[in-house]
Amino acid sequence: QKARLLYDVLDAYPQFYRGHARPGCRSLMNVTFRLPSEALEKELLQVAQAQGLTELKGHRSVGGIRASIYNAMPTAGVQSLAALMRQFAGRHA
């Protein structure tokens, strides 16, 4: 359910959010994606941080965004991130 919340956003804005994995190979625990530019990725991370959504920066060798949604991550937090992503794409896409 949590992964679906985020993948629905990626699928709704495919020109803005580019997932690392093909749909059939997507992780249920780590949702990874890129934005059109590193500047937008940095801005998204800053906006997320201001809303209490932390630890989203992607792996140092891959970059981008990585949302780890293991069991300890509450559904409400994933819902907040999905809402932020929709708003962010709406402003910048």
N, CA and C of each residue as an Amber inpcrd file, in Angstrom:
protein
   279
   0.8210000  -1.1900000   0.0000000   0.0000000   0.0000000   0.0000000
   0.8710000   1.2640000   0.0000000   1.9030000   1.2880000   0.8380000
   2.7670000   2.4750000   0.9040000   3.5120000   2.6760000  -0.4070000
   4.0340000   1.6050000  -0.9610000   4.7530000   1.7230000  -2.2340000
   3.8060000   2.2220000  -3.3260000   2.5990000   1.7130000  -3.3480000
   1.6300000   2.1280000  -4.3700000   1.3610000   3.6320000  -4.3050000
   1.3030000   4.1930000  -3.0970000   1.0760000   5.6320000  -2.9550000
   2.1380000   6.4360000  -3.7180000   3.3890000   6.0190000  -3.5920000
   4.4730000   6.7560000  -4.2380000   4.5720000   6.4270000  -5.7240000
   4.4140000   5.1590000  -6.0750000   4.4940000   4.8030000  -7.4910000
   3.3470000   5.4180000  -8.2900000   2.1910000   5.6150000  -7.6560000
   1.0950000   6.2960000  -8.3430000   1.4910000   7.7120000  -8.7290000
   2.2530000   8.3830000  -7.8660000   2.7210000   9.7330000  -8.1900000
   3.7310000   9.6740000  -9.3340000   4.6760000   8.7360000  -9.2620000
   5.6580000   8.6050000 -10.3410000   4.9600000   8.3560000 -11.6690000
   3.9550000   7.4940000 -11.6510000   3.2440000   7.1600000 -12.8850000
   2.3740000   8.3130000 -13.3840000   1.9000000   9.1500000 -12.4740000
   1.0660000  10.2890000 -12.8550000   1.8820000  11.4180000 -13.4890000
   3.1820000  11.4790000 -13.1780000   4.0630000  12.5410000 -13.6870000
   5.3270000  11.9400000 -14.3000000   5.1880000  11.1120000 -15.3420000
   6.3570000  10.3970000 -15.8770000   7.4120000  11.2930000 -16.5310000
   7.0350000  12.4660000 -16.9520000   8.0130000  13.3910000 -17.5360000
   8.7560000  14.1700000 -16.4640000   8.2430000  14.1520000 -15.2450000
   8.8650000  14.9000000 -14.1570000   9.6130000  13.9820000 -13.2030000
   8.9580000  12.8990000 -12.7720000   9.5890000  11.9230000 -11.8900000
   9.9680000  10.6980000 -12.7140000  11.2460000  10.3830000 -12.7590000
  11.7260000   9.2390000 -13.5370000  12.2250000   8.1660000 -12.5700000
  11.4570000   7.1030000 -12.4500000  11.8330000   6.0070000 -11.5670000
  13.0530000   5.2710000 -12.0850000  13.8610000   4.7500000 -11.1820000
  15.0450000   3.9930000 -11.5700000  14.6860000   2.6120000 -12.0860000
  13.6650000   1.9990000 -11.5200000  13.3120000   0.6200000 -11.8630000
  12.1260000   0.5790000 -12.8200000  12.1540000  -0.4100000 -13.6890000
  10.9930000  -0.6460000 -14.5530000   9.8290000  -1.0720000 -13.6720000
   8.5880000  -0.8110000 -14.1170000   7.4290000  -1.1480000 -13.2690000
   7.4110000  -2.5790000 -12.7450000   7.8140000  -3.5550000 -13.5190000
   7.7910000  -4.9330000 -13.0550000   8.8930000  -5.2960000 -12.0750000
   9.8490000  -4.3930000 -11.8940000  11.0050000  -4.6660000 -11.0220000
  11.0820000  -3.7030000  -9.8400000  10.0310000  -2.9850000  -9.5740000
  10.0440000  -1.9740000  -8.5190000  10.1180000  -2.5840000  -7.1270000
  10.8750000  -1.9230000  -6.2740000  11.0060000  -2.3340000  -4.8850000
   9.7860000  -1.8950000  -4.0870000   9.3920000  -2.7090000  -3.1490000
   8.3140000  -2.3380000  -2.2390000   8.8460000  -1.6260000  -0.9990000
  10.1690000  -1.5990000  -0.8390000  10.7760000  -1.0230000   0.3570000
  11.5360000   0.2690000   0.0880000  12.0870000   0.4340000  -1.1030000
  12.8440000   1.6360000  -1.4540000  12.3640000   2.1480000  -2.7970000
  11.7190000   3.2960000  -2.7810000  11.2230000   3.9160000  -4.0100000
  12.2620000   4.9480000  -4.4320000  12.8720000   4.7180000  -5.5850000
  13.9540000   5.5830000  -6.0490000  13.5660000   6.2520000  -7.3570000
  13.9580000   7.5250000  -7.4820000  13.5980000   8.2590000  -8.6940000
  14.4790000   9.4950000  -8.8450000  14.4390000  10.0580000 -10.0310000
  15.1420000  11.3050000 -10.3530000  14.1270000  12.3460000 -10.7830000
  14.5360000  13.5990000 -10.7200000  13.7720000  14.7180000 -11.2460000
  14.5090000  15.2500000 -12.4650000  13.9300000  16.1980000 -13.2020000
  14.5880000  16.6780000 -14.4200000  15.9710000  17.2970000 -14.2140000
  16.2560000  17.7890000 -13.0080000  17.5740000  18.3900000 -12.7620000
  17.9770000  18.1780000 -11.3060000  19.2830000  18.2620000 -11.0700000
  19.7700000  18.1540000  -9.6910000  19.2910000  19.3350000  -8.8520000
  19.1130000  20.4870000  -9.4790000  18.6130000  21.6540000  -8.7510000
  17.2040000  21.3940000  -8.2220000  16.3500000  20.7690000  -9.0280000
  15.0010000  20.4420000  -8.5630000  15.0290000  19.3720000  -7.4820000
  15.9440000  18.4190000  -7.6020000  16.0800000  17.4040000  -6.5560000
  16.4670000  18.0590000  -5.2340000  17.4040000  18.9680000  -5.2910000
  17.8390000  19.6770000  -4.0810000  16.6850000  20.4800000  -3.4890000
  15.9220000  21.1460000  -4.3480000  14.7820000  21.9280000  -3.8640000
  13.7350000  21.0270000  -3.2160000  13.4270000  19.8920000  -3.8460000
  12.4640000  18.9580000  -3.2650000  12.9400000  18.4830000  -1.9020000
  14.2160000  18.1550000  -1.7890000  14.7600000  17.7060000  -0.5050000
  14.6310000  18.7950000   0.5530000  14.8570000  20.0490000   0.1840000
  14.7430000  21.1560000   1.1370000  13.2930000  21.3490000   1.5840000
  12.3600000  21.2950000   0.6370000  10.9440000  21.4510000   0.9700000
  10.4950000  20.2940000   1.8580000  10.9200000  19.0860000   1.5180000
  10.5650000  17.9150000   2.3200000  11.1170000  18.0430000   3.7340000
  12.3680000  18.4530000   3.8470000  13.0010000  18.6350000   5.1620000
  12.2020000  19.6230000   6.0090000  11.7680000  20.7170000   5.3980000
  10.9960000  21.7270000   6.1210000   9.6630000  21.1700000   6.6220000
   9.1710000  20.1190000   5.9680000   7.9050000  19.4990000   6.3840000
   8.1280000  18.2670000   7.2550000   9.3760000  18.0450000   7.6810000
   9.6780000  16.9320000   8.5600000   9.8920000  15.6060000   7.8450000
  10.0180000  15.6500000   6.5280000  10.2740000  14.4400000   5.7400000
  11.7670000  14.3950000   5.4500000  12.4730000  13.5130000   6.1350000
  13.9300000  13.5080000   6.0950000  14.4740000  12.2120000   5.4970000
  15.7910000  12.2060000   5.3120000  16.5180000  11.0230000   4.8400000
  16.0340000  10.5580000   3.4740000  15.7880000  11.4910000   2.5730000
  15.2950000  11.1510000   1.2400000  16.3700000  11.2120000   0.1600000
  17.5280000  11.7000000   0.5040000  18.5820000  11.8260000  -0.4900000
  19.0100000  10.4440000  -0.9630000  19.1770000  10.3160000  -2.2680000
  19.5500000   9.0400000  -2.8580000  20.9660000   8.6220000  -2.5010000
  21.3190000   7.4290000  -2.9060000  22.6490000   6.8790000  -2.6540000
  23.7120000   7.7610000  -3.2890000  24.8530000   7.8960000  -2.6460000
  25.8970000   8.8120000  -3.1130000  26.4090000   8.4870000  -4.5110000
  26.3540000   7.2220000  -4.9180000  26.8510000   6.8780000  -6.2480000
  25.7670000   6.9470000  -7.3200000  24.5040000   7.0260000  -6.9190000
  23.3960000   7.0540000  -7.8820000  22.7170000   8.4140000  -7.9120000
  22.6390000   9.0600000  -6.7680000  21.9650000  10.3490000  -6.6790000
  20.4600000  10.1880000  -6.6660000  19.7730000  11.2750000  -6.9470000
  18.3220000  11.2510000  -6.9770000  17.7090000  11.2120000  -5.5940000
  16.5220000  10.6360000  -5.5430000  15.7310000  10.5700000  -4.3190000
  15.4800000   9.1010000  -3.9970000  15.5390000   8.7700000  -2.7160000
  15.2150000   7.4120000  -2.2750000  14.3490000   7.5000000  -1.0330000
  13.1250000   7.0160000  -1.1530000  12.2130000   6.9510000  -0.0130000
  12.2130000   5.5180000   0.5050000  12.7720000   5.3160000   1.6790000
  12.7530000   4.0000000   2.3110000  11.4760000   3.8950000   3.1230000
  10.6590000   2.9200000   2.7830000   9.3250000   2.8170000   3.3930000
   9.1480000   1.4660000   4.0980000  10.1720000   1.0800000   4.8290000
  10.1020000  -0.1550000   5.6040000   8.9960000  -0.0520000   6.6500000
   8.7840000  -1.1140000   7.3950000   7.6840000  -1.1860000   8.3550000
   7.6670000  -0.0340000   9.3540000   8.8250000   0.4790000   9.7400000
   8.8790000   1.5590000  10.7330000   8.3600000   2.8860000  10.1800000
   8.2720000   3.0090000   8.8690000   7.7620000   4.2440000   8.2570000
   6.2380000   4.1890000   8.2510000   5.5910000   5.1090000   8.9720000
   4.1300000   5.0740000   9.0310000   3.4930000   5.4690000   7.6970000
   2.3350000   4.9130000   7.4410000   1.6010000   5.2280000   6.2170000
   1.3370000   6.7270000   6.1170000   1.0660000   7.3730000   7.2270000
   0.8020000   8.8150000   7.2130000   1.9980000   9.5900000   6.6630000
   3.2100000   9.1600000   6.9710000   4.4010000   9.8100000   6.4400000
   4.5110000   9.6350000   4.9350000   4.1830000   8.4610000   4.4390000
   4.2180000   8.2040000   2.9990000   3.1290000   9.0240000   2.3060000
   1.9730000   9.1210000   2.9200000   0.9020000   9.9510000   2.3610000
   1.3400000  11.4170000   2.2800000   2.0270000  11.8880000   3.2940000
   2.5330000  13.2710000   3.2810000   3.5420000  13.4720000   2.1570000
   4.4340000  12.5020000   1.9760000   5.4150000  12.6030000   0.9040000
   4.7350000  12.5780000  -0.4530000   3.7740000  11.7060000  -0.6510000
   3.0580000  11.6380000  -1.9270000   2.3470000  12.9600000  -2.2210000
   1.7240000  13.5420000  -1.2210000   1.0460000  14.8280000  -1.4070000
   2.0520000  15.9170000  -1.7740000   3.1840000  15.9340000  -1.0860000
   4.2260000  16.9100000  -1.3980000   4.7160000  16.7310000  -2.8290000
   4.9290000  15.4930000  -3.2370000   5.4140000  15.2250000  -4.5970000
   4.4160000  15.7110000  -5.6440000   3.1340000  15.4920000  -5.4050000
   2.1060000  15.9750000  -6.3490000   2.1330000  17.5060000  -6.4300000
   2.1880000  18.1570000  -5.2870000   2.2230000  19.6230000  -5.2590000
   3.4790000  20.1400000  -5.9500000   4.6020000  19.5180000  -5.6700000
   5.8790000  19.9520000  -6.2450000   5.8710000  19.8000000  -7.7630000
   5.3870000  18.6740000  -8.2370000   5.3030000  18.4610000  -9.6850000
   4.3310000  19.4440000 -10.3150000   3.2420000  19.7180000  -9.6390000
   2.2700000  20.6720000 -10.1590000   2.8440000  22.0710000 -10.3370000
   3.7660000  22.4430000  -9.4530000   4.4040000  23.7660000  -9.5410000
   5.5140000  23.8040000 -10.5760000   6.1800000  22.6780000 -10.8060000
   7.4020000  22.6910000 -11.6270000   7.3090000  21.9270000 -12.9400000
   6.3080000  21.0790000 -13.0960000   6.2510000  20.2450000 -14.3110000
   5.7740000  21.0500000 -15.5110000
